[in-house]
PDB file of C-alpha atoms in Angstrom:
ATOM      1  CA  MET A 259      32.303 -14.246  37.220  1.00 53.00           C
ATOM      2  CA  ILE A 260      30.987 -13.675  33.722  1.00 56.00           C
ATOM      3  CA  ARG A 261      27.335 -13.126  34.087  1.00 53.00           C
ATOM      4  CA  THR A 262      23.985 -11.851  32.048  1.00 55.00           C
ATOM      5  CA  VAL A 263      25.598  -9.494  29.326  1.00 59.00           C
ATOM      6  CA  GLU A 264      22.310  -6.295  29.466  1.00 62.00           C
ATOM      7  CA  LEU A 265      20.989  -5.504  25.738  1.00 69.00           C
ATOM      8  CA  PRO A 266      23.757  -2.546  23.767  1.00 73.00           C
ATOM      9  CA  PRO A 267      22.203   0.927  22.326  1.00 76.00           C
ATOM     10  CA  PRO A 268      20.976   0.822  19.057  1.00 79.00           C
ATOM     11  CA  ALA A 269      24.797   0.821  15.982  1.00 84.00           C
ATOM     12  CA  SER A 270      25.319   3.347  14.499  1.00 92.00           C
ATOM     13  CA  ALA A 271      25.379   3.391  10.635  1.00 94.00           C
ATOM     14  CA  PRO A 272      28.797   2.766   9.378  1.00 94.00           C
ATOM     15  CA  VAL A 273      29.148  -0.201  12.743  1.00 96.00           C
ATOM     16  CA  LEU A 274      26.409  -1.887  11.368  1.00 96.00           C
ATOM     17  CA  ALA A 275      27.876  -1.924   7.757  1.00 97.00           C
ATOM     18  CA  ALA A 276      31.388  -3.098   9.390  1.00 97.00           C
ATOM     19  CA  TYR A 277      27.934  -6.011  11.474  1.00 97.00           C
ATOM     20  CA  SER A 278      26.914  -6.867   8.110  1.00 97.00           C
ATOM     21  CA  TYR A 279      30.648  -7.022   6.548  1.00 97.00           C
ATOM     22  CA  CYS A 280      31.536  -9.907   9.292  1.00 97.00           C
ATOM     23  CA  GLU A 281      27.712 -11.795   9.208  1.00 95.00           C
ATOM     24  CA  THR A 282      28.610 -12.301   5.092  1.00 94.00           C
ATOM     25  CA  VAL A 283      31.802 -13.946   5.439  1.00 94.00           C
ATOM     26  CA  THR A 284      31.020 -15.894   8.208  1.00 94.00           C
ATOM     27  CA  GLY A 285      27.546 -17.617   6.591  1.00 90.00           C
ATOM     28  CA  GLN A 286      30.369 -17.471   3.452  1.00 89.00           C
ATOM     29  CA  GLN A 287      33.562 -19.773   5.080  1.00 88.00           C
ATOM     30  CA  ALA A 288      31.715 -20.886   8.405  1.00 80.00           C
ATOM     31  CA  ARG A 289      30.504 -24.646   8.003  1.00 71.00           C
ATOM     32  CA  ASN A 290      29.463 -25.135  11.033  1.00 73.00           C
ATOM     33  CA  PHE A 291      29.568 -21.891  13.273  1.00 80.00           C
ATOM     34  CA  ALA A 292      27.300 -20.016  11.571  1.00 78.00           C
ATOM     35  CA  TYR A 293      23.997 -22.854  11.841  1.00 74.00           C
ATOM     36  CA  GLY A 294      24.359 -22.195  15.915  1.00 82.00           C
ATOM     37  CA  ILE A 295      25.436 -18.684  15.986  1.00 88.00           C
ATOM     38  CA  ARG A 296      21.675 -18.680  13.923  1.00 86.00           C
ATOM     39  CA  LEU A 297      20.085 -18.397  17.441  1.00 86.00           C
ATOM     40  CA  LEU A 298      21.210 -16.332  18.644  1.00 92.00           C
ATOM     41  CA  PRO A 299      19.654 -12.753  19.932  1.00 93.00           C
ATOM     42  CA  THR A 300      20.791 -10.258  16.495  1.00 95.00           C
ATOM     43  CA  HIS A 301      23.953  -8.311  19.464  1.00 95.00           C
ATOM     44  CA  LYS A 302      25.023 -11.774  21.121  1.00 96.00           C
ATOM     45  CA  ARG A 303      25.205 -12.715  16.570  1.00 96.00           C
ATOM     46  CA  ARG A 304      26.756  -9.990  15.789  1.00 96.00           C
ATOM     47  CA  ALA A 305      29.080 -10.267  17.937  1.00 97.00           C
ATOM     48  CA  MET A 306      30.281 -13.490  17.919  1.00 97.00           C
ATOM     49  CA  SER A 307      30.393 -13.263  14.119  1.00 97.00           C
ATOM     50  CA  ALA A 308      32.380 -10.369  14.456  1.00 97.00           C
ATOM     51  CA  LEU A 309      34.660 -12.383  15.946  1.00 97.00           C
ATOM     52  CA  TYR A 310      34.663 -15.350  13.965  1.00 96.00           C
ATOM     53  CA  ALA A 311      35.766 -12.975  11.309  1.00 97.00           C
ATOM     54  CA  PHE A 312      39.106 -11.601  13.038  1.00 98.00           C
ATOM     55  CA  SER A 313      39.522 -15.926  13.744  1.00 97.00           C
ATOM     56  CA  ARG A 314      38.900 -16.686  10.253  1.00 96.00           C
ATOM     57  CA  ARG A 315      41.253 -13.937   9.274  1.00 97.00           C
ATOM     58  CA  VAL A 316      43.706 -15.273  11.460  1.00 97.00           C
ATOM     59  CA  ASP A 317      43.574 -18.592  10.563  1.00 95.00           C
ATOM     60  CA  ASP A 318      44.032 -17.808   7.103  1.00 95.00           C
ATOM     61  CA  ILE A 319      47.078 -16.415   7.573  1.00 96.00           C
ATOM     62  CA  GLY A 320      48.608 -19.016   8.511  1.00 92.00           C
ATOM     63  CA  ASP A 321      47.050 -21.268   6.018  1.00 89.00           C
ATOM     64  CA  GLY A 322      47.536 -19.817   3.380  1.00 83.00           C
ATOM     65  CA  GLY A 323      50.245 -20.345   0.659  1.00 84.00           C
ATOM     66  CA  LEU A 324      52.407 -17.147   1.568  1.00 88.00           C
ATOM     67  CA  ASP A 325      56.274 -17.632   2.768  1.00 93.00           C
ATOM     68  CA  ASP A 326      56.444 -17.706   6.725  1.00 93.00           C
ATOM     69  CA  ALA A 327      58.058 -14.015   7.110  1.00 95.00           C
ATOM     70  CA  VAL A 328      55.364 -12.687   5.340  1.00 96.00           C
ATOM     71  CA  LYS A 329      52.839 -14.558   7.084  1.00 95.00           C
ATOM     72  CA  LEU A 330      54.762 -14.319  10.496  1.00 96.00           C
ATOM     73  CA  ALA A 331      54.993 -10.580  10.068  1.00 96.00           C
ATOM     74  CA  ARG A 332      50.916 -10.548   9.023  1.00 96.00           C
ATOM     75  CA  LEU A 333      50.458 -12.074  12.212  1.00 97.00           C
ATOM     76  CA  GLU A 334      52.249  -9.372  13.601  1.00 96.00           C
ATOM     77  CA  ASP A 335      50.317  -6.901  12.109  1.00 97.00           C
ATOM     78  CA  THR A 336      46.779  -8.526  13.179  1.00 97.00           C
ATOM     79  CA  ARG A 337      47.982  -8.511  16.771  1.00 97.00           C
ATOM     80  CA  ALA A 338      48.285  -5.210  16.216  1.00 97.00           C
ATOM     81  CA  VAL A 339      45.264  -4.343  15.920  1.00 97.00           C
ATOM     82  CA  LEU A 340      44.120  -6.535  18.046  1.00 97.00           C
ATOM     83  CA  THR A 341      46.313  -3.547  20.394  1.00 97.00           C
ATOM     84  CA  ARG A 342      44.363  -1.022  18.663  1.00 97.00           C
ATOM     85  CA  ILE A 343      41.202  -2.287  19.462  1.00 97.00           C
ATOM     86  CA  ARG A 344      42.053  -2.703  23.479  1.00 96.00           C
ATOM     87  CA  ARG A 345      42.948   0.287  23.362  1.00 96.00           C
ATOM     88  CA  GLY A 346      39.682   2.448  22.088  1.00 95.00           C
ATOM     89  CA  GLU A 347      41.868   3.459  19.292  1.00 96.00           C
ATOM     90  CA  VAL A 348      40.225   2.038  16.439  1.00 97.00           C
ATOM     91  CA  GLU A 349      37.100   4.239  14.819  1.00 95.00           C
ATOM     92  CA  GLU A 350      34.334   4.375  13.318  1.00 94.00           C
ATOM     93  CA  ASP A 351      35.487   5.406  10.169  1.00 91.00           C
ATOM     94  CA  ASP A 352      37.791   3.247   9.940  1.00 95.00           C
ATOM     95  CA  THR A 353      38.730   1.178   6.683  1.00 95.00           C
ATOM     96  CA  ASP A 354      38.826  -1.580   8.830  1.00 97.00           C
ATOM     97  CA  PRO A 355      35.114  -3.620   9.308  1.00 98.00           C
ATOM     98  CA  VAL A 356      36.210  -6.440  11.391  1.00 98.00           C
ATOM     99  CA  ALA A 357      38.040  -4.156  13.174  1.00 98.00           C
ATOM    100  CA  VAL A 358      35.077  -0.768  13.613  1.00 98.00           C
ATOM    101  CA  ALA A 359      32.651  -4.176  13.976  1.00 98.00           C
ATOM    102  CA  LEU A 360      35.093  -6.664  16.892  1.00 98.00           C
ATOM    103  CA  ALA A 361      36.107  -2.909  18.639  1.00 98.00           C
ATOM    104  CA  HIS A 362      32.229  -1.932  19.199  1.00 97.00           C
ATOM    105  CA  ALA A 363      31.244  -5.542  20.691  1.00 97.00           C
ATOM    106  CA  ALA A 364      34.010  -5.755  22.396  1.00 97.00           C
ATOM    107  CA  GLU A 365      32.845  -2.504  24.236  1.00 95.00           C
ATOM    108  CA  HIS A 366      30.149  -3.786  25.401  1.00 94.00           C
ATOM    109  CA  PHE A 367      30.816  -7.064  26.006  1.00 96.00           C
ATOM    110  CA  PRO A 368      32.914  -8.477  27.629  1.00 96.00           C
ATOM    111  CA  ILE A 369      35.186 -10.046  25.350  1.00 97.00           C
ATOM    112  CA  PRO A 370      38.085 -11.277  27.217  1.00 96.00           C
ATOM    113  CA  LEU A 371      40.676 -10.213  23.682  1.00 97.00           C
ATOM    114  CA  GLY A 372      43.857 -12.108  25.478  1.00 96.00           C
ATOM    115  CA  GLY A 373      42.491 -14.747  23.603  1.00 97.00           C
ATOM    116  CA  LEU A 374      42.700 -13.556  20.440  1.00 98.00           C
ATOM    117  CA  ASP A 375      46.112 -13.383  21.073  1.00 97.00           C
ATOM    118  CA  GLU A 376      46.687 -16.847  22.238  1.00 98.00           C
ATOM    119  CA  LEU A 377      44.408 -17.889  18.831  1.00 98.00           C
ATOM    120  CA  ILE A 378      47.652 -16.189  16.609  1.00 98.00           C
ATOM    121  CA  ASP A 379      49.595 -17.413  18.888  1.00 97.00           C
ATOM    122  CA  GLY A 380      48.247 -21.105  18.275  1.00 97.00           C
ATOM    123  CA  VAL A 381      48.897 -20.099  14.301  1.00 97.00           C
ATOM    124  CA  LEU A 382      52.325 -19.283  15.134  1.00 97.00           C
ATOM    125  CA  MET A 383      53.258 -22.336  16.362  1.00 96.00           C
ATOM    126  CA  ASP A 384      51.380 -24.151  12.808  1.00 94.00           C
ATOM    127  CA  VAL A 385      53.529 -21.314  10.692  1.00 94.00           C
ATOM    128  CA  ARG A 386      57.262 -22.813  13.190  1.00 93.00           C
ATOM    129  CA  GLY A 387      55.878 -26.524  12.169  1.00 91.00           C
ATOM    130  CA  GLU A 388      55.770 -28.119  15.865  1.00 94.00           C
ATOM    131  CA  THR A 389      55.011 -31.333  16.380  1.00 94.00           C
ATOM    132  CA  TYR A 390      53.333 -32.917  19.685  1.00 97.00           C
ATOM    133  CA  GLU A 391      54.872 -35.257  21.203  1.00 97.00           C
ATOM    134  CA  THR A 392      52.080 -35.811  24.075  1.00 98.00           C
ATOM    135  CA  TRP A 393      48.670 -35.332  24.632  1.00 97.00           C
ATOM    136  CA  ASP A 394      49.434 -31.917  27.606  1.00 97.00           C
ATOM    137  CA  ASP A 395      51.491 -31.091  24.086  1.00 97.00           C
ATOM    138  CA  LEU A 396      49.054 -31.117  22.166  1.00 97.00           C
ATOM    139  CA  LYS A 397      46.232 -29.258  24.476  1.00 97.00           C
ATOM    140  CA  THR A 398      48.580 -26.345  24.775  1.00 97.00           C
ATOM    141  CA  TYR A 399      48.200 -26.320  20.666  1.00 97.00           C
ATOM    142  CA  CYS A 400      44.298 -26.928  21.313  1.00 97.00           C
ATOM    143  CA  ARG A 401      43.524 -24.345  23.973  1.00 97.00           C
ATOM    144  CA  CYS A 402      44.797 -21.409  22.075  1.00 97.00           C
ATOM    145  CA  VAL A 403      42.843 -22.423  18.320  1.00 96.00           C
ATOM    146  CA  ALA A 404      39.582 -23.377  20.467  1.00 96.00           C
ATOM    147  CA  GLY A 405      40.007 -23.443  23.854  1.00 97.00           C
ATOM    148  CA  ALA A 406      40.234 -19.595  23.443  1.00 97.00           C
ATOM    149  CA  ILE A 407      37.924 -19.479  21.187  1.00 96.00           C
ATOM    150  CA  GLY A 408      34.789 -21.179  24.225  1.00 96.00           C
ATOM    151  CA  ARG A 409      35.631 -17.957  26.146  1.00 97.00           C
ATOM    152  CA  LEU A 410      35.879 -15.458  23.863  1.00 97.00           C
ATOM    153  CA  SER A 411      31.617 -16.689  23.143  1.00 97.00           C
ATOM    154  CA  LEU A 412      31.309 -16.914  26.105  1.00 97.00           C
ATOM    155  CA  GLY A 413      32.084 -13.331  26.932  1.00 96.00           C
ATOM    156  CA  VAL A 414      28.935 -12.773  24.656  1.00 96.00           C
ATOM    157  CA  PHE A 415      27.146 -15.435  25.546  1.00 96.00           C
ATOM    158  CA  GLY A 416      27.383 -14.575  28.846  1.00 94.00           C
ATOM    159  CA  THR A 417      25.801 -16.868  32.376  1.00 93.00           C
ATOM    160  CA  GLU A 418      22.546 -17.317  33.801  1.00 89.00           C
ATOM    161  CA  PRO A 419      21.590 -15.129  37.171  1.00 86.00           C
ATOM    162  CA  GLY A 420      22.574 -17.053  40.116  1.00 82.00           C
ATOM    163  CA  ALA A 421      23.496 -20.198  38.081  1.00 85.00           C
ATOM    164  CA  ARG A 422      24.683 -22.842  40.326  1.00 89.00           C
ATOM    165  CA  GLY A 423      28.690 -22.889  39.782  1.00 89.00           C
ATOM    166  CA  ALA A 424      28.992 -19.652  36.952  1.00 92.00           C
ATOM    167  CA  GLU A 425      32.629 -19.653  38.284  1.00 94.00           C
ATOM    168  CA  ARG A 426      33.569 -22.752  36.561  1.00 95.00           C
ATOM    169  CA  ALA A 427      32.743 -21.271  32.979  1.00 96.00           C
ATOM    170  CA  PRO A 428      35.234 -20.204  31.028  1.00 96.00           C
ATOM    171  CA  GLU A 429      37.178 -24.094  32.233  1.00 97.00           C
ATOM    172  CA  TYR A 430      33.833 -25.759  30.369  1.00 97.00           C
ATOM    173  CA  ALA A 431      33.865 -23.223  27.681  1.00 97.00           C
ATOM    174  CA  ASP A 432      37.473 -24.002  27.217  1.00 97.00           C
ATOM    175  CA  THR A 433      37.448 -27.853  27.586  1.00 97.00           C
ATOM    176  CA  LEU A 434      34.927 -28.074  25.356  1.00 97.00           C
ATOM    177  CA  GLY A 435      36.624 -26.501  22.628  1.00 96.00           C
ATOM    178  CA  LEU A 436      39.022 -29.239  23.035  1.00 98.00           C
ATOM    179  CA  ALA A 437      36.810 -31.773  22.433  1.00 97.00           C
ATOM    180  CA  LEU A 438      35.970 -29.551  18.436  1.00 96.00           C
ATOM    181  CA  GLN A 439      39.882 -28.991  18.391  1.00 97.00           C
ATOM    182  CA  LEU A 440      40.041 -32.808  18.297  1.00 98.00           C
ATOM    183  CA  THR A 441      37.779 -33.903  16.313  1.00 97.00           C
ATOM    184  CA  ASN A 442      38.361 -32.136  14.008  1.00 95.00           C
ATOM    185  CA  ILE A 443      42.256 -32.694  14.306  1.00 97.00           C
ATOM    186  CA  LEU A 444      41.071 -36.121  13.246  1.00 97.00           C
ATOM    187  CA  ARG A 445      38.255 -35.124  10.465  1.00 96.00           C
ATOM    188  CA  ASP A 446      41.120 -33.270   8.905  1.00 95.00           C
ATOM    189  CA  VAL A 447      44.178 -35.977   9.218  1.00 95.00           C
ATOM    190  CA  ARG A 448      44.984 -36.529   5.803  1.00 94.00           C
ATOM    191  CA  GLU A 449      44.430 -33.129   5.077  1.00 92.00           C
ATOM    192  CA  ASP A 450      47.002 -32.355   7.651  1.00 93.00           C
ATOM    193  CA  ALA A 451      49.269 -35.194   6.561  1.00 93.00           C
ATOM    194  CA  GLU A 452      49.100 -33.724   2.894  1.00 91.00           C
ATOM    195  CA  GLY A 453      49.968 -30.564   3.338  1.00 89.00           C
ATOM    196  CA  GLY A 454      53.449 -31.511   5.592  1.00 89.00           C
ATOM    197  CA  ARG A 455      50.956 -31.102   9.397  1.00 91.00           C
ATOM    198  CA  THR A 456      50.678 -33.690  12.447  1.00 93.00           C
ATOM    199  CA  TYR A 457      48.536 -32.513  15.138  1.00 96.00           C
ATOM    200  CA  LEU A 458      48.172 -36.296  16.975  1.00 97.00           C
ATOM    201  CA  PRO A 459      50.406 -37.309  19.160  1.00 97.00           C
ATOM    202  CA  ALA A 460      53.409 -38.551  18.159  1.00 97.00           C
ATOM    203  CA  ASP A 461      53.281 -41.235  21.483  1.00 97.00           C
ATOM    204  CA  ASP A 462      50.068 -42.081  20.171  1.00 98.00           C
ATOM    205  CA  LEU A 463      50.477 -42.686  16.306  1.00 97.00           C
ATOM    206  CA  ALA A 464      53.791 -44.494  18.104  1.00 97.00           C
ATOM    207  CA  LYS A 465      51.604 -46.745  20.118  1.00 97.00           C
ATOM    208  CA  PHE A 466      49.842 -47.891  17.537  1.00 97.00           C
ATOM    209  CA  GLY A 467      51.690 -48.384  14.624  1.00 97.00           C
ATOM    210  CA  CYS A 468      50.839 -45.374  12.559  1.00 96.00           C
ATOM    211  CA  SER A 469      54.383 -42.772  13.491  1.00 95.00           C
ATOM    212  CA  ALA A 470      54.970 -43.203   9.075  1.00 91.00           C
ATOM    213  CA  GLY A 471      52.195 -40.960   8.633  1.00 90.00           C
ATOM    214  CA  PHE A 472      48.391 -40.273   6.276  1.00 92.00           C
ATOM    215  CA  ARG A 473      49.666 -39.716   3.158  1.00 88.00           C
ATOM    216  CA  ALA A 474      47.238 -42.545   1.623  1.00 89.00           C
ATOM    217  CA  PRO A 475      44.102 -43.189   1.565  1.00 91.00           C
ATOM    218  CA  THR A 476      44.700 -46.450   3.140  1.00 92.00           C
ATOM    219  CA  PRO A 477      46.204 -47.028   6.780  1.00 94.00           C
ATOM    220  CA  PRO A 478      50.082 -47.288   6.739  1.00 92.00           C
ATOM    221  CA  GLU A 479      50.759 -50.924   6.781  1.00 91.00           C
ATOM    222  CA  GLY A 480      51.326 -53.511   9.802  1.00 93.00           C
ATOM    223  CA  SER A 481      49.402 -50.551  12.105  1.00 95.00           C
ATOM    224  CA  ASP A 482      46.575 -50.252  13.999  1.00 97.00           C
ATOM    225  CA  PHE A 483      44.349 -47.240  12.288  1.00 97.00           C
ATOM    226  CA  ALA A 484      40.815 -48.250  12.999  1.00 97.00           C
ATOM    227  CA  GLY A 485      42.081 -48.471  17.188  1.00 98.00           C
ATOM    228  CA  LEU A 486      44.436 -45.107  17.141  1.00 98.00           C
ATOM    229  CA  VAL A 487      40.646 -43.932  15.550  1.00 98.00           C
ATOM    230  CA  HIS A 488      38.735 -45.560  18.886  1.00 98.00           C
ATOM    231  CA  TYR A 489      41.646 -44.173  21.037  1.00 98.00           C
ATOM    232  CA  GLU A 490      41.289 -40.456  20.309  1.00 98.00           C
ATOM    233  CA  VAL A 491      36.883 -40.704  20.395  1.00 98.00           C
ATOM    234  CA  ARG A 492      37.077 -41.750  23.358  1.00 97.00           C
ATOM    235  CA  ARG A 493      39.301 -39.011  24.977  1.00 98.00           C
ATOM    236  CA  ALA A 494      36.775 -36.324  22.494  1.00 97.00           C
ATOM    237  CA  ARG A 495      33.742 -37.675  24.096  1.00 96.00           C
ATOM    238  CA  ALA A 496      35.550 -37.371  27.978  1.00 96.00           C
ATOM    239  CA  LEU A 497      36.008 -33.634  27.238  1.00 97.00           C
ATOM    240  CA  PHE A 498      32.935 -32.809  25.341  1.00 96.00           C
ATOM    241  CA  ALA A 499      31.493 -34.690  28.254  1.00 95.00           C
ATOM    242  CA  GLU A 500      33.336 -32.442  30.846  1.00 96.00           C
ATOM    243  CA  GLY A 501      32.719 -29.137  28.827  1.00 96.00           C
ATOM    244  CA  TYR A 502      28.785 -30.123  28.272  1.00 94.00           C
ATOM    245  CA  ARG A 503      28.319 -28.843  31.682  1.00 95.00           C
ATOM    246  CA  LEU A 504      28.606 -25.623  30.077  1.00 96.00           C
ATOM    247  CA  LEU A 505      24.885 -25.573  29.472  1.00 94.00           C
ATOM    248  CA  PRO A 506      23.048 -25.231  31.921  1.00 93.00           C
ATOM    249  CA  LEU A 507      24.977 -21.885  33.076  1.00 95.00           C
ATOM    250  CA  LEU A 508      23.680 -19.888  30.038  1.00 94.00           C
ATOM    251  CA  ASP A 509      20.443 -18.983  28.594  1.00 92.00           C
ATOM    252  CA  ARG A 510      18.584 -20.381  26.675  1.00 89.00           C
ATOM    253  CA  ARG A 511      18.960 -19.452  23.116  1.00 90.00           C
ATOM    254  CA  SER A 512      22.899 -19.404  24.226  1.00 93.00           C
ATOM    255  CA  GLY A 513      22.949 -22.099  24.854  1.00 92.00           C
ATOM    256  CA  ALA A 514      20.793 -23.232  21.878  1.00 89.00           C
ATOM    257  CA  CYS A 515      23.883 -21.892  19.532  1.00 91.00           C
ATOM    258  CA  VAL A 516      26.246 -23.631  22.024  1.00 92.00           C
ATOM    259  CA  ALA A 517      23.993 -27.295  22.290  1.00 91.00           C
ATOM    260  CA  ALA A 518      24.158 -26.747  17.618  1.00 88.00           C
ATOM    261  CA  MET A 519      27.526 -26.602  17.755  1.00 88.00           C
ATOM    262  CA  ALA A 520      29.007 -28.930  19.615  1.00 91.00           C
ATOM    263  CA  GLY A 521      25.916 -31.053  18.691  1.00 90.00           C
ATOM    264  CA  ILE A 522      26.939 -31.414  14.910  1.00 90.00           C
ATOM    265  CA  TYR A 523      30.951 -31.832  16.366  1.00 92.00           C
ATOM    266  CA  ARG A 524      29.941 -34.753  18.598  1.00 92.00           C
ATOM    267  CA  ARG A 525      27.526 -36.034  15.179  1.00 92.00           C
ATOM    268  CA  LEU A 526      30.534 -35.369  13.352  1.00 94.00           C
ATOM    269  CA  LEU A 527      32.627 -37.837  15.547  1.00 95.00           C
ATOM    270  CA  ASP A 528      30.310 -40.849  15.207  1.00 95.00           C
ATOM    271  CA  ARG A 529      31.125 -40.660  11.562  1.00 95.00           C
ATOM    272  CA  ILE A 530      34.358 -41.237  12.392  1.00 97.00           C
ATOM    273  CA  GLU A 531      33.875 -43.795  15.276  1.00 97.00           C
ATOM    274  CA  ARG A 532      31.965 -45.920  12.289  1.00 96.00           C
ATOM    275  CA  ASP A 533      34.476 -45.806   9.635  1.00 96.00           C
ATOM    276  CA  PRO A 534      37.585 -45.048  11.121  1.00 96.00           C
ATOM    277  CA  GLU A 535      39.296 -44.860   7.262  1.00 96.00           C
ATOM    278  CA  ALA A 536      37.115 -42.586   6.425  1.00 95.00           C
ATOM    279  CA  VAL A 537      39.072 -39.710   6.441  1.00 95.00           C
ATOM    280  CA  LEU A 538      41.911 -40.781   4.585  1.00 95.00           C
ATOM    281  CA  ARG A 539      39.319 -41.576   1.553  1.00 92.00           C
ATOM    282  CA  GLY A 540      37.688 -37.138   2.125  1.00 89.00           C
ATOM    283  CA  ARG A 541      36.423 -34.961   4.758  1.00 87.00           C
ATOM    284  CA  VAL A 542      33.969 -36.440   7.088  1.00 90.00           C
ATOM    285  CA  SER A 543      30.785 -33.342   6.831  1.00 86.00           C
ATOM    286  CA  LEU A 544      26.785 -33.816   7.536  1.00 83.00           C
ATOM    287  CA  PRO A 545      24.737 -32.975   5.070  1.00 83.00           C
ATOM    288  CA  GLY A 546      22.826 -29.711   5.673  1.00 78.00           C
ATOM    289  CA  ARG A 547      19.383 -30.869   6.515  1.00 81.00           C
ATOM    290  CA  GLU A 548      21.126 -33.166   9.243  1.00 80.00           C
ATOM    291  CA  LYS A 549      22.929 -29.316  10.750  1.00 76.00           C
ATOM    292  CA  ALA A 550      19.622 -27.531  10.506  1.00 74.00           C
ATOM    293  CA  TYR A 551      17.799 -30.478  12.724  1.00 76.00           C
ATOM    294  CA  VAL A 552      20.398 -30.155  15.126  1.00 74.00           C
ATOM    295  CA  ALA A 553      20.435 -26.674  15.423  1.00 68.00           C
ATOM    296  CA  VAL A 554      16.850 -26.692  15.616  1.00 70.00           C
ATOM    297  CA  ARG A 555      16.559 -29.502  18.174  1.00 73.00           C
ATOM    298  CA  GLY A 556      19.290 -27.318  20.345  1.00 64.00           C
ATOM    299  CA  LEU A 557      16.614 -24.484  19.823  1.00 62.00           C
ATOM    300  CA  SER A 558      13.832 -27.179  21.584  1.00 61.00           C
ATOM    301  CA  GLY A 559      16.009 -27.841  24.459  1.00 57.00           C
ATOM    302  CA  LEU A 560      16.233 -31.708  23.837  1.00 52.00           C
ATOM    303  CA  ASP A 561      19.953 -31.710  23.337  1.00 54.00           C
ATOM    304  CA  ALA A 562      20.387 -29.623  26.537  1.00 49.00           C
ATOM    305  CA  ARG A 563      18.658 -31.263  28.599  1.00 50.00           C
ATOM    306  CA  HIS A 564      19.978 -34.392  27.080  1.00 52.00           C
ATOM    307  CA  VAL A 565      23.593 -33.677  27.649  1.00 50.00           C
ATOM    308  CA  SER A 566      22.577 -31.814  31.056  1.00 47.00           C
ATOM    309  CA  ARG A 567      21.682 -35.073  32.789  1.00 51.00           C
ATOM    310  CA  GLN A 568      25.085 -37.178  31.140  1.00 47.00           C
ATOM    311  CA  ALA A 569      26.523 -33.638  33.762  1.00 42.00           C
ATOM    312  CA  LEU A 570      24.422 -34.173  36.690  1.00 42.00           C
ATOM    313  CA  GLY A 571      25.549 -38.563  35.623  1.00 46.00           C
ATOM    314  CA  ARG A 572      28.500 -37.760  36.308  1.00 44.00           C
ATOM    315  CA  ARG A 573      28.965 -35.935  38.549  1.00 42.00           C
ATOM    316  CA  ALA A 574      27.281 -38.491  41.208  1.00 37.00           C
TER     317      ALA A 574
END
């Protein structure tokens, strides 16, 4: 069971520089993630930035234009870095700032580093061009690339002492990661198709006449594309409702962070639901002012209280 994390001792100058590098990467590349982690206290924000920077490195290998053989080799090199971190072999003067920062974070927080192995496994699925016949198949992939991130983040957040049901926190964090990933899949359906990737389950595509794919700005002829999107939106909403049970188990600022990140994705889901074909015309996103509003609601506890009432209602 994960409990509240104690404040770590002051970091050395090389470690602080490594964290600063990771925070720069996060600020420049994390569109939605950065809004949430701004709400965390410094020591947790730095650790989350280290997690993000390492995860970004793994994702960039999978998404890059390299030959598959090169991608596979680089992913294994990245796994080797993770092994060095796990063994305590990364020194403060190491030339890899992401490794230095993550090693320090893992020393002071109960981060389940195996989740990063799962992330690498998930990106390997991408490189190998795996497709998914059923939702259960897709869940395996989503748990690797997103559920694992939820569980890793929980290692930084910790849970409130005496929180009822805290033993289920990793399960809720995993489920919330699935909700976010399914929202990502819906948002990026055309971009992924143009890159030769299909994530939505094949049996869902067949059910709604969408097996031809999504490489055009209009739905496949004769398909019920809106029906497909609404079907997946309902699935994502059910995952959000279950995953939101995590929030009452966290301290105020960690809960605000999660509420902000999840709130941004829920609003994306609302937009997609209102205009399903928008995902075929371009990337659906929220303006910065709306993301900031969601972050403020998270810090004020408004979203946390709202979703807590939803979760309690589902228990009744």
